[in-house]
């Protein structure tokens, strides 16, 4: 086709690629790579924190489970642990029970907060 004295090639539509400055293109590429590495580093830090909080929660729950196992073994032998007596009578709990309750709550709180 001839338009205004110039010959146009068929099939070439849209913007013509501008001559991009090679240095600018390389700098944009480097900057993009830096940002990608930073995002990756943050993602891994977040995942490591998540794993460690879950591990702490698991440890707390294992300690609580062990305490309950010991209570069950004591009750099988006909002994009633003082913590259970205190629960049944409504008295203040002993230090061991308070600590185990705190650990259990901490584990549950960490597990719930990390789900967010």
Short mmCIF file of N, CA, C and O in Angstrom, two decimals:
data_model
loop_
_atom_site.label_atom_id
_atom_site.label_comp_id
_atom_site.label_asym_id
_atom_site.label_seq_id
_atom_site.Cartn_x
_atom_site.Cartn_y
_atom_site.Cartn_z
N UNK A 1 0.83 -1.18 0.00
CA UNK A 1 0.00 0.00 0.00
C UNK A 1 0.87 1.25 0.00
O UNK A 1 1.91 1.28 0.62
N UNK A 2 0.38 2.26 -0.69
CA UNK A 2 1.09 3.53 -0.73
C UNK A 2 0.19 4.56 -0.08
O UNK A 2 -0.92 4.80 -0.51
N UNK A 3 0.66 5.16 1.01
CA UNK A 3 -0.11 6.18 1.73
C UNK A 3 0.77 7.39 1.90
O UNK A 3 1.81 7.31 2.57
N UNK A 4 0.39 8.48 1.28
CA UNK A 4 1.16 9.72 1.42
C UNK A 4 2.57 9.60 0.87
O UNK A 4 3.49 10.20 1.41
N UNK A 5 2.76 8.79 -0.12
CA UNK A 5 4.07 8.65 -0.73
C UNK A 5 4.97 7.65 -0.02
O UNK A 5 6.10 7.44 -0.43
N UNK A 6 4.49 7.03 1.08
CA UNK A 6 5.29 6.03 1.81
C UNK A 6 4.68 4.65 1.63
O UNK A 6 3.46 4.50 1.56
N UNK A 7 5.52 3.66 1.57
CA UNK A 7 5.06 2.29 1.41
C UNK A 7 4.94 1.66 2.80
O UNK A 7 5.89 1.67 3.59
N UNK A 8 3.76 1.11 3.11
CA UNK A 8 3.54 0.46 4.39
C UNK A 8 3.51 -1.04 4.17
O UNK A 8 2.91 -1.54 3.22
N UNK A 9 4.12 -1.75 5.09
CA UNK A 9 4.13 -3.21 5.01
C UNK A 9 2.85 -3.74 5.67
O UNK A 9 2.45 -3.28 6.73
N UNK A 10 2.20 -4.68 5.02
CA UNK A 10 0.98 -5.24 5.63
C UNK A 10 1.33 -6.13 6.83
O UNK A 10 2.38 -6.75 6.88
N UNK A 11 0.45 -6.13 7.81
CA UNK A 11 0.63 -7.01 8.96
C UNK A 11 1.44 -6.42 10.09
O UNK A 11 1.63 -7.05 11.11
N UNK A 12 1.94 -5.23 9.97
CA UNK A 12 2.74 -4.61 11.03
C UNK A 12 1.85 -3.60 11.76
O UNK A 12 1.75 -2.46 11.34
N UNK A 13 1.20 -4.02 12.80
CA UNK A 13 0.29 -3.14 13.53
C UNK A 13 0.85 -2.83 14.90
O UNK A 13 1.73 -3.51 15.41
N UNK A 14 0.28 -1.83 15.56
CA UNK A 14 0.65 -1.50 16.92
C UNK A 14 1.87 -0.62 16.97
O UNK A 14 2.35 -0.10 15.97
N UNK A 15 2.38 -0.46 18.21
CA UNK A 15 3.54 0.40 18.41
C UNK A 15 4.79 -0.24 17.87
O UNK A 15 4.99 -1.44 18.00
N UNK A 16 5.61 0.59 17.33
CA UNK A 16 6.91 0.10 16.91
C UNK A 16 7.79 0.02 18.15
O UNK A 16 7.71 0.90 19.01
N UNK A 17 8.59 -0.99 18.26
CA UNK A 17 9.45 -1.07 19.45
C UNK A 17 10.44 0.08 19.45
O UNK A 17 11.17 0.29 18.48
N UNK A 18 10.41 0.83 20.53
CA UNK A 18 11.33 1.96 20.65
C UNK A 18 12.71 1.42 20.96
O UNK A 18 12.86 0.35 21.55
N UNK A 19 13.68 2.15 20.56
CA UNK A 19 15.04 1.73 20.86
C UNK A 19 15.30 2.01 22.34
O UNK A 19 15.45 3.16 22.75
N UNK A 20 15.28 0.93 23.10
CA UNK A 20 15.44 1.06 24.54
C UNK A 20 16.93 1.16 24.86
O UNK A 20 17.74 0.41 24.32
N UNK A 21 17.23 2.07 25.72
CA UNK A 21 18.60 2.24 26.14
C UNK A 21 19.04 0.96 26.84
O UNK A 21 18.42 0.52 27.81
N UNK A 22 20.09 0.35 26.37
CA UNK A 22 20.55 -0.93 26.89
C UNK A 22 20.96 -0.82 28.36
O UNK A 22 20.64 -1.70 29.17
N UNK A 23 21.60 0.28 28.72
CA UNK A 23 22.02 0.44 30.12
C UNK A 23 20.81 0.53 31.04
O UNK A 23 20.79 -0.03 32.12
N UNK A 24 19.79 1.27 30.61
CA UNK A 24 18.59 1.41 31.43
C UNK A 24 17.88 0.07 31.58
O UNK A 24 17.38 -0.27 32.66
N UNK A 25 17.86 -0.69 30.51
CA UNK A 25 17.21 -2.00 30.54
C UNK A 25 17.95 -2.93 31.51
O UNK A 25 17.33 -3.63 32.32
N UNK A 26 19.28 -2.92 31.47
CA UNK A 26 20.06 -3.75 32.38
C UNK A 26 19.86 -3.31 33.83
O UNK A 26 19.76 -4.16 34.73
N UNK A 27 19.80 -2.02 34.07
CA UNK A 27 19.60 -1.53 35.44
C UNK A 27 18.22 -1.93 35.97
O UNK A 27 18.08 -2.31 37.12
N UNK A 28 17.19 -1.85 35.12
CA UNK A 28 15.86 -2.29 35.53
C UNK A 28 15.86 -3.77 35.85
O UNK A 28 15.24 -4.22 36.83
N UNK A 29 16.57 -4.54 35.06
CA UNK A 29 16.67 -5.98 35.30
C UNK A 29 17.36 -6.26 36.63
O UNK A 29 16.93 -7.12 37.41
N UNK A 30 18.44 -5.54 36.90
CA UNK A 30 19.16 -5.72 38.18
C UNK A 30 18.28 -5.35 39.35
O UNK A 30 18.25 -6.04 40.38
N UNK A 31 17.56 -4.24 39.21
CA UNK A 31 16.67 -3.79 40.29
C UNK A 31 15.57 -4.82 40.54
O UNK A 31 15.24 -5.13 41.68
N UNK A 32 15.01 -5.34 39.49
CA UNK A 32 13.98 -6.36 39.60
C UNK A 32 14.52 -7.60 40.31
O UNK A 32 13.85 -8.19 41.17
N UNK A 33 15.74 -7.99 39.98
CA UNK A 33 16.36 -9.15 40.62
C UNK A 33 16.59 -8.89 42.11
O UNK A 33 16.37 -9.76 42.95
N UNK A 34 17.03 -7.67 42.46
CA UNK A 34 17.23 -7.31 43.87
C UNK A 34 15.92 -7.40 44.64
O UNK A 34 15.87 -7.96 45.75
N UNK A 35 14.86 -6.87 44.05
CA UNK A 35 13.55 -6.90 44.72
C UNK A 35 13.06 -8.33 44.87
O UNK A 35 12.49 -8.68 45.91
N UNK A 36 13.29 -9.15 43.88
CA UNK A 36 12.87 -10.55 43.94
C UNK A 36 13.60 -11.28 45.07
O UNK A 36 13.00 -12.03 45.84
N UNK A 37 14.92 -11.04 45.18
CA UNK A 37 15.69 -11.68 46.26
C UNK A 37 15.22 -11.20 47.63
O UNK A 37 15.13 -11.99 48.57
N UNK A 38 14.88 -9.92 47.74
CA UNK A 38 14.39 -9.39 49.01
C UNK A 38 13.06 -10.03 49.40
O UNK A 38 12.84 -10.40 50.56
N UNK A 39 12.16 -10.16 48.41
CA UNK A 39 10.86 -10.81 48.68
C UNK A 39 11.06 -12.26 49.11
O UNK A 39 10.41 -12.75 50.03
N UNK A 40 11.98 -12.94 48.43
CA UNK A 40 12.25 -14.34 48.76
C UNK A 40 12.79 -14.46 50.18
O UNK A 40 12.38 -15.34 50.94
N UNK A 41 13.70 -13.56 50.56
CA UNK A 41 14.27 -13.58 51.90
C UNK A 41 13.19 -13.36 52.95
O UNK A 41 13.15 -14.08 53.97
N UNK A 42 12.30 -12.40 52.73
CA UNK A 42 11.21 -12.15 53.67
C UNK A 42 10.28 -13.36 53.78
O UNK A 42 9.82 -13.70 54.88
N UNK A 43 10.00 -13.98 52.66
CA UNK A 43 9.13 -15.15 52.66
C UNK A 43 9.74 -16.28 53.50
O UNK A 43 9.06 -16.92 54.30
N UNK A 44 11.03 -16.52 53.31
CA UNK A 44 11.69 -17.58 54.07
C UNK A 44 11.76 -17.24 55.55
O UNK A 44 11.59 -18.12 56.40
N UNK A 45 11.99 -15.97 55.91
CA UNK A 45 11.99 -15.58 57.33
C UNK A 45 10.62 -15.84 57.95
O UNK A 45 10.52 -16.37 59.07
N UNK A 46 9.57 -15.47 57.22
CA UNK A 46 8.22 -15.69 57.73
C UNK A 46 7.96 -17.18 57.95
O UNK A 46 7.43 -17.58 58.99
N UNK A 47 8.36 -18.00 56.99
CA UNK A 47 8.13 -19.44 57.12
C UNK A 47 8.94 -20.04 58.27
O UNK A 47 8.44 -20.92 58.98
N UNK A 48 10.17 -19.57 58.46
CA UNK A 48 10.98 -20.07 59.57
C UNK A 48 10.36 -19.71 60.92
O UNK A 48 10.32 -20.53 61.84
N UNK A 49 9.84 -18.48 61.03
CA UNK A 49 9.17 -18.07 62.26
C UNK A 49 7.91 -18.91 62.50
O UNK A 49 7.62 -19.29 63.63
N UNK A 50 7.19 -19.19 61.45
CA UNK A 50 5.98 -19.99 61.55
C UNK A 50 6.32 -21.39 62.04
O UNK A 50 5.66 -21.93 62.95
N UNK A 51 7.36 -21.99 61.47
CA UNK A 51 7.77 -23.33 61.86
C UNK A 51 8.20 -23.35 63.32
O UNK A 51 7.82 -24.24 64.09
N UNK A 52 9.00 -22.37 63.74
CA UNK A 52 9.48 -22.36 65.12
C UNK A 52 8.32 -22.18 66.11
O UNK A 52 8.31 -22.81 67.17
N UNK A 53 7.34 -21.34 65.77
CA UNK A 53 6.20 -21.17 66.68
C UNK A 53 5.38 -22.45 66.76
O UNK A 53 4.90 -22.82 67.85
N UNK A 54 5.22 -23.14 65.65
CA UNK A 54 4.50 -24.42 65.68
C UNK A 54 5.26 -25.46 66.50
O UNK A 54 4.66 -26.26 67.22
N UNK A 55 6.60 -25.47 66.38
CA UNK A 55 7.40 -26.42 67.15
C UNK A 55 7.27 -26.15 68.65
O UNK A 55 7.17 -27.08 69.44
N UNK A 56 7.25 -24.86 69.04
CA UNK A 56 7.06 -24.52 70.46
C UNK A 56 5.69 -24.99 70.94
O UNK A 56 5.56 -25.52 72.05
N UNK A 57 4.68 -24.80 70.12
CA UNK A 57 3.33 -25.23 70.48
C UNK A 57 3.28 -26.75 70.64
O UNK A 57 2.66 -27.27 71.58
N UNK A 58 3.96 -27.47 69.76
CA UNK A 58 3.99 -28.93 69.83
C UNK A 58 4.66 -29.38 71.12
O UNK A 58 4.17 -30.29 71.81
N UNK A 59 5.78 -28.73 71.49
CA UNK A 59 6.48 -29.09 72.73
C UNK A 59 5.58 -28.87 73.94
O UNK A 59 5.53 -29.71 74.86
N UNK A 60 4.88 -27.74 73.96
CA UNK A 60 3.98 -27.45 75.08
C UNK A 60 2.87 -28.50 75.17
O UNK A 60 2.54 -28.98 76.27
N UNK A 61 2.33 -28.88 74.05
CA UNK A 61 1.26 -29.88 74.06
C UNK A 61 1.78 -31.26 74.46
O UNK A 61 1.09 -32.02 75.13
N UNK A 62 3.01 -31.58 74.06
CA UNK A 62 3.60 -32.87 74.47
C UNK A 62 3.79 -32.91 75.98
O UNK A 62 3.56 -33.94 76.62
N UNK A 63 4.25 -31.78 76.56
CA UNK A 63 4.42 -31.73 78.01
C UNK A 63 3.08 -31.90 78.72
O UNK A 63 2.98 -32.61 79.72
N UNK A 64 2.06 -31.26 78.19
CA UNK A 64 0.73 -31.39 78.78
C UNK A 64 0.23 -32.83 78.67
O UNK A 64 -0.33 -33.39 79.62
N UNK A 65 0.45 -33.45 77.53
CA UNK A 65 0.04 -34.84 77.34
C UNK A 65 0.77 -35.76 78.32
O UNK A 65 0.16 -36.66 78.91
N UNK A 66 2.06 -35.52 78.53
CA UNK A 66 2.84 -36.33 79.46
C UNK A 66 2.30 -36.18 80.88
O UNK A 66 2.20 -37.16 81.63
N UNK A 67 1.92 -34.95 81.24
CA UNK A 67 1.34 -34.72 82.56
C UNK A 67 0.04 -35.51 82.72
O UNK A 67 -0.17 -36.17 83.74
N UNK A 68 -0.81 -35.49 81.69
CA UNK A 68 -2.06 -36.24 81.76
C UNK A 68 -1.81 -37.75 81.83
O UNK A 68 -2.52 -38.48 82.52
N UNK A 69 -0.79 -38.22 81.11
CA UNK A 69 -0.45 -39.65 81.19
C UNK A 69 -0.03 -40.03 82.61
O UNK A 69 -0.43 -41.08 83.12
N UNK A 70 0.78 -39.16 83.23
CA UNK A 70 1.21 -39.44 84.60
C UNK A 70 0.02 -39.44 85.55
O UNK A 70 -0.07 -40.27 86.47
N UNK A 71 -0.91 -38.53 85.36
CA UNK A 71 -2.11 -38.51 86.18
C UNK A 71 -2.90 -39.81 86.02
O UNK A 71 -3.36 -40.38 87.00
N UNK A 72 -3.03 -40.25 84.78
CA UNK A 72 -3.78 -41.48 84.52
C UNK A 72 -3.09 -42.69 85.16
O UNK A 72 -3.75 -43.55 85.76
N UNK A 73 -1.76 -42.75 85.05
CA UNK A 73 -1.03 -43.86 85.67
C UNK A 73 -1.19 -43.84 87.19
O UNK A 73 -1.38 -44.89 87.82
N UNK A 74 -1.17 -42.65 87.77
CA UNK A 74 -1.35 -42.53 89.22
C UNK A 74 -2.75 -42.97 89.62
O UNK A 74 -2.93 -43.68 90.62
N UNK A 75 -3.75 -42.59 88.84
CA UNK A 75 -5.12 -42.97 89.16
C UNK A 75 -5.33 -44.46 88.97
O UNK A 75 -6.11 -45.08 89.70
N UNK A 76 -4.63 -45.07 88.00
CA UNK A 76 -4.71 -46.53 87.82
C UNK A 76 -4.16 -47.25 89.04
O UNK A 76 -4.58 -48.37 89.35
N UNK A 77 -3.21 -46.64 89.73
CA UNK A 77 -2.62 -47.24 90.92
C UNK A 77 -3.42 -46.90 92.18
O UNK A 77 -3.03 -47.24 93.28
N UNK A 78 -4.52 -46.18 92.00
CA UNK A 78 -5.38 -45.85 93.12
C UNK A 78 -5.02 -44.55 93.81
O UNK A 78 -5.60 -44.23 94.85
N UNK A 79 -4.11 -43.81 93.27
CA UNK A 79 -3.72 -42.54 93.86
C UNK A 79 -4.40 -41.42 93.08
O UNK A 79 -4.50 -41.48 91.86
N UNK A 80 -4.82 -40.41 93.80
CA UNK A 80 -5.42 -39.26 93.12
C UNK A 80 -4.41 -38.12 93.21
O UNK A 80 -4.05 -37.69 94.30
N UNK A 81 -3.95 -37.62 92.05
CA UNK A 81 -2.98 -36.53 92.06
C UNK A 81 -3.56 -35.29 92.74
O UNK A 81 -4.76 -35.01 92.68
N UNK A 82 -2.69 -34.55 93.41
CA UNK A 82 -3.13 -33.38 94.16
C UNK A 82 -3.77 -32.34 93.24
O UNK A 82 -4.69 -31.62 93.66
N UNK A 83 -3.31 -32.26 92.01
CA UNK A 83 -3.90 -31.29 91.08
C UNK A 83 -5.36 -31.61 90.80
O UNK A 83 -6.20 -30.72 90.70
N UNK A 84 -5.66 -32.91 90.67
CA UNK A 84 -7.04 -33.32 90.40
C UNK A 84 -7.90 -33.09 91.65
O UNK A 84 -9.05 -32.66 91.55
N UNK A 85 -7.33 -33.38 92.81
CA UNK A 85 -8.07 -33.10 94.05
C UNK A 85 -8.43 -31.62 94.14
O UNK A 85 -9.55 -31.26 94.51
N UNK A 86 -7.45 -30.79 93.79
CA UNK A 86 -7.69 -29.36 93.85
C UNK A 86 -8.78 -28.96 92.85
O UNK A 86 -9.63 -28.10 93.15
N UNK A 87 -8.77 -29.56 91.69
CA UNK A 87 -9.81 -29.26 90.69
C UNK A 87 -11.18 -29.68 91.20
O UNK A 87 -12.18 -28.96 91.03
N UNK A 88 -11.24 -30.85 91.82
CA UNK A 88 -12.52 -31.36 92.29
C UNK A 88 -13.06 -30.57 93.47
O UNK A 88 -14.27 -30.38 93.60
N UNK A 89 -12.17 -30.11 94.33
CA UNK A 89 -12.61 -29.37 95.51
C UNK A 89 -12.73 -27.88 95.23
O UNK A 89 -13.26 -27.14 96.05
N UNK A 90 -12.21 -27.43 94.09
CA UNK A 90 -12.31 -26.02 93.73
C UNK A 90 -11.25 -25.17 94.37
O UNK A 90 -11.34 -23.95 94.37
N UNK A 91 -10.25 -25.79 94.95
CA UNK A 91 -9.18 -25.04 95.60
C UNK A 91 -8.23 -24.48 94.54
O UNK A 91 -8.33 -24.81 93.36
N UNK A 92 -7.27 -23.69 95.02
CA UNK A 92 -6.24 -23.16 94.12
C UNK A 92 -5.40 -24.32 93.60
O UNK A 92 -5.12 -25.28 94.32
N UNK A 93 -5.00 -24.20 92.36
CA UNK A 93 -4.17 -25.23 91.74
C UNK A 93 -2.73 -25.09 92.19
O UNK A 93 -2.27 -23.99 92.50
N UNK A 94 -2.02 -26.18 92.18
CA UNK A 94 -0.61 -26.15 92.53
C UNK A 94 0.23 -25.53 91.43
O UNK A 94 -0.26 -25.26 90.34
N UNK A 95 1.47 -25.30 91.73
CA UNK A 95 2.35 -24.67 90.75
C UNK A 95 2.51 -25.51 89.49
O UNK A 95 2.58 -24.98 88.39
N UNK A 96 2.58 -26.81 89.64
CA UNK A 96 2.76 -27.67 88.48
C UNK A 96 1.58 -27.54 87.52
O UNK A 96 1.76 -27.45 86.30
N UNK A 97 0.37 -27.51 88.08
CA UNK A 97 -0.81 -27.38 87.24
C UNK A 97 -0.85 -26.01 86.57
O UNK A 97 -1.19 -25.90 85.40
N UNK A 98 -0.51 -24.97 87.32
CA UNK A 98 -0.51 -23.63 86.75
C UNK A 98 0.48 -23.53 85.60
O UNK A 98 0.17 -22.97 84.56
N UNK A 99 1.65 -24.10 85.80
CA UNK A 99 2.67 -24.06 84.74
C UNK A 99 2.20 -24.83 83.52
O UNK A 99 2.37 -24.39 82.39
N UNK A 100 1.61 -26.00 83.74
CA UNK A 100 1.17 -26.79 82.59
C UNK A 100 0.02 -26.09 81.86
O UNK A 100 -0.06 -26.12 80.64
N UNK A 101 -0.85 -25.43 82.61
CA UNK A 101 -1.94 -24.69 81.98
C UNK A 101 -1.40 -23.52 81.17
O UNK A 101 -1.84 -23.27 80.05
N UNK A 102 -0.41 -22.82 81.73
CA UNK A 102 0.20 -21.71 81.00
C UNK A 102 0.84 -22.21 79.72
O UNK A 102 0.71 -21.59 78.67
N UNK A 103 1.54 -23.34 79.81
CA UNK A 103 2.19 -23.89 78.62
C UNK A 103 1.15 -24.28 77.58
O UNK A 103 1.32 -24.04 76.39
N UNK A 104 0.09 -24.91 78.04
CA UNK A 104 -0.95 -25.33 77.10
C UNK A 104 -1.60 -24.12 76.42
O UNK A 104 -1.81 -24.11 75.21
N UNK A 105 -1.90 -23.09 77.23
CA UNK A 105 -2.50 -21.89 76.65
C UNK A 105 -1.55 -21.21 75.69
O UNK A 105 -1.96 -20.73 74.64
N UNK A 106 -0.28 -21.17 76.05
CA UNK A 106 0.72 -20.54 75.16
C UNK A 106 0.79 -21.30 73.85
O UNK A 106 0.86 -20.70 72.78
N UNK A 107 0.77 -22.61 73.92
CA UNK A 107 0.82 -23.42 72.70
C UNK A 107 -0.40 -23.20 71.84
O UNK A 107 -0.30 -23.05 70.62
N UNK A 108 -1.57 -23.15 72.47
CA UNK A 108 -2.81 -22.94 71.72
C UNK A 108 -2.84 -21.53 71.13
O UNK A 108 -3.27 -21.33 70.00
N UNK A 109 -2.39 -20.55 71.91
CA UNK A 109 -2.38 -19.17 71.43
C UNK A 109 -1.44 -19.02 70.25
O UNK A 109 -1.78 -18.39 69.25
N UNK A 110 -0.25 -19.63 70.34
CA UNK A 110 0.71 -19.55 69.23
C UNK A 110 0.15 -20.24 67.99
O UNK A 110 0.28 -19.73 66.89
N UNK A 111 -0.49 -21.39 68.20
CA UNK A 111 -1.03 -22.10 67.05
C UNK A 111 -2.14 -21.28 66.39
O UNK A 111 -2.23 -21.18 65.17
N UNK A 112 -2.99 -20.65 67.21
CA UNK A 112 -4.08 -19.84 66.65
C UNK A 112 -3.58 -18.58 66.00
O UNK A 112 -4.06 -18.18 64.95
N UNK A 113 -2.60 -17.92 66.61
CA UNK A 113 -2.10 -16.67 66.02
C UNK A 113 -1.32 -16.92 64.74
O UNK A 113 -1.30 -16.08 63.86
N UNK A 114 -0.68 -18.06 64.64
CA UNK A 114 0.08 -18.33 63.42
C UNK A 114 -0.81 -18.73 62.26
O UNK A 114 -0.39 -18.73 61.11
N UNK A 115 -2.08 -19.08 62.54
CA UNK A 115 -3.01 -19.42 61.47
C UNK A 115 -3.47 -18.18 60.72
O UNK A 115 -4.02 -18.28 59.64
N UNK A 116 -3.28 -17.01 61.31
CA UNK A 116 -3.76 -15.77 60.67
C UNK A 116 -2.99 -15.43 59.46
O UNK A 116 -1.94 -15.68 59.19
#
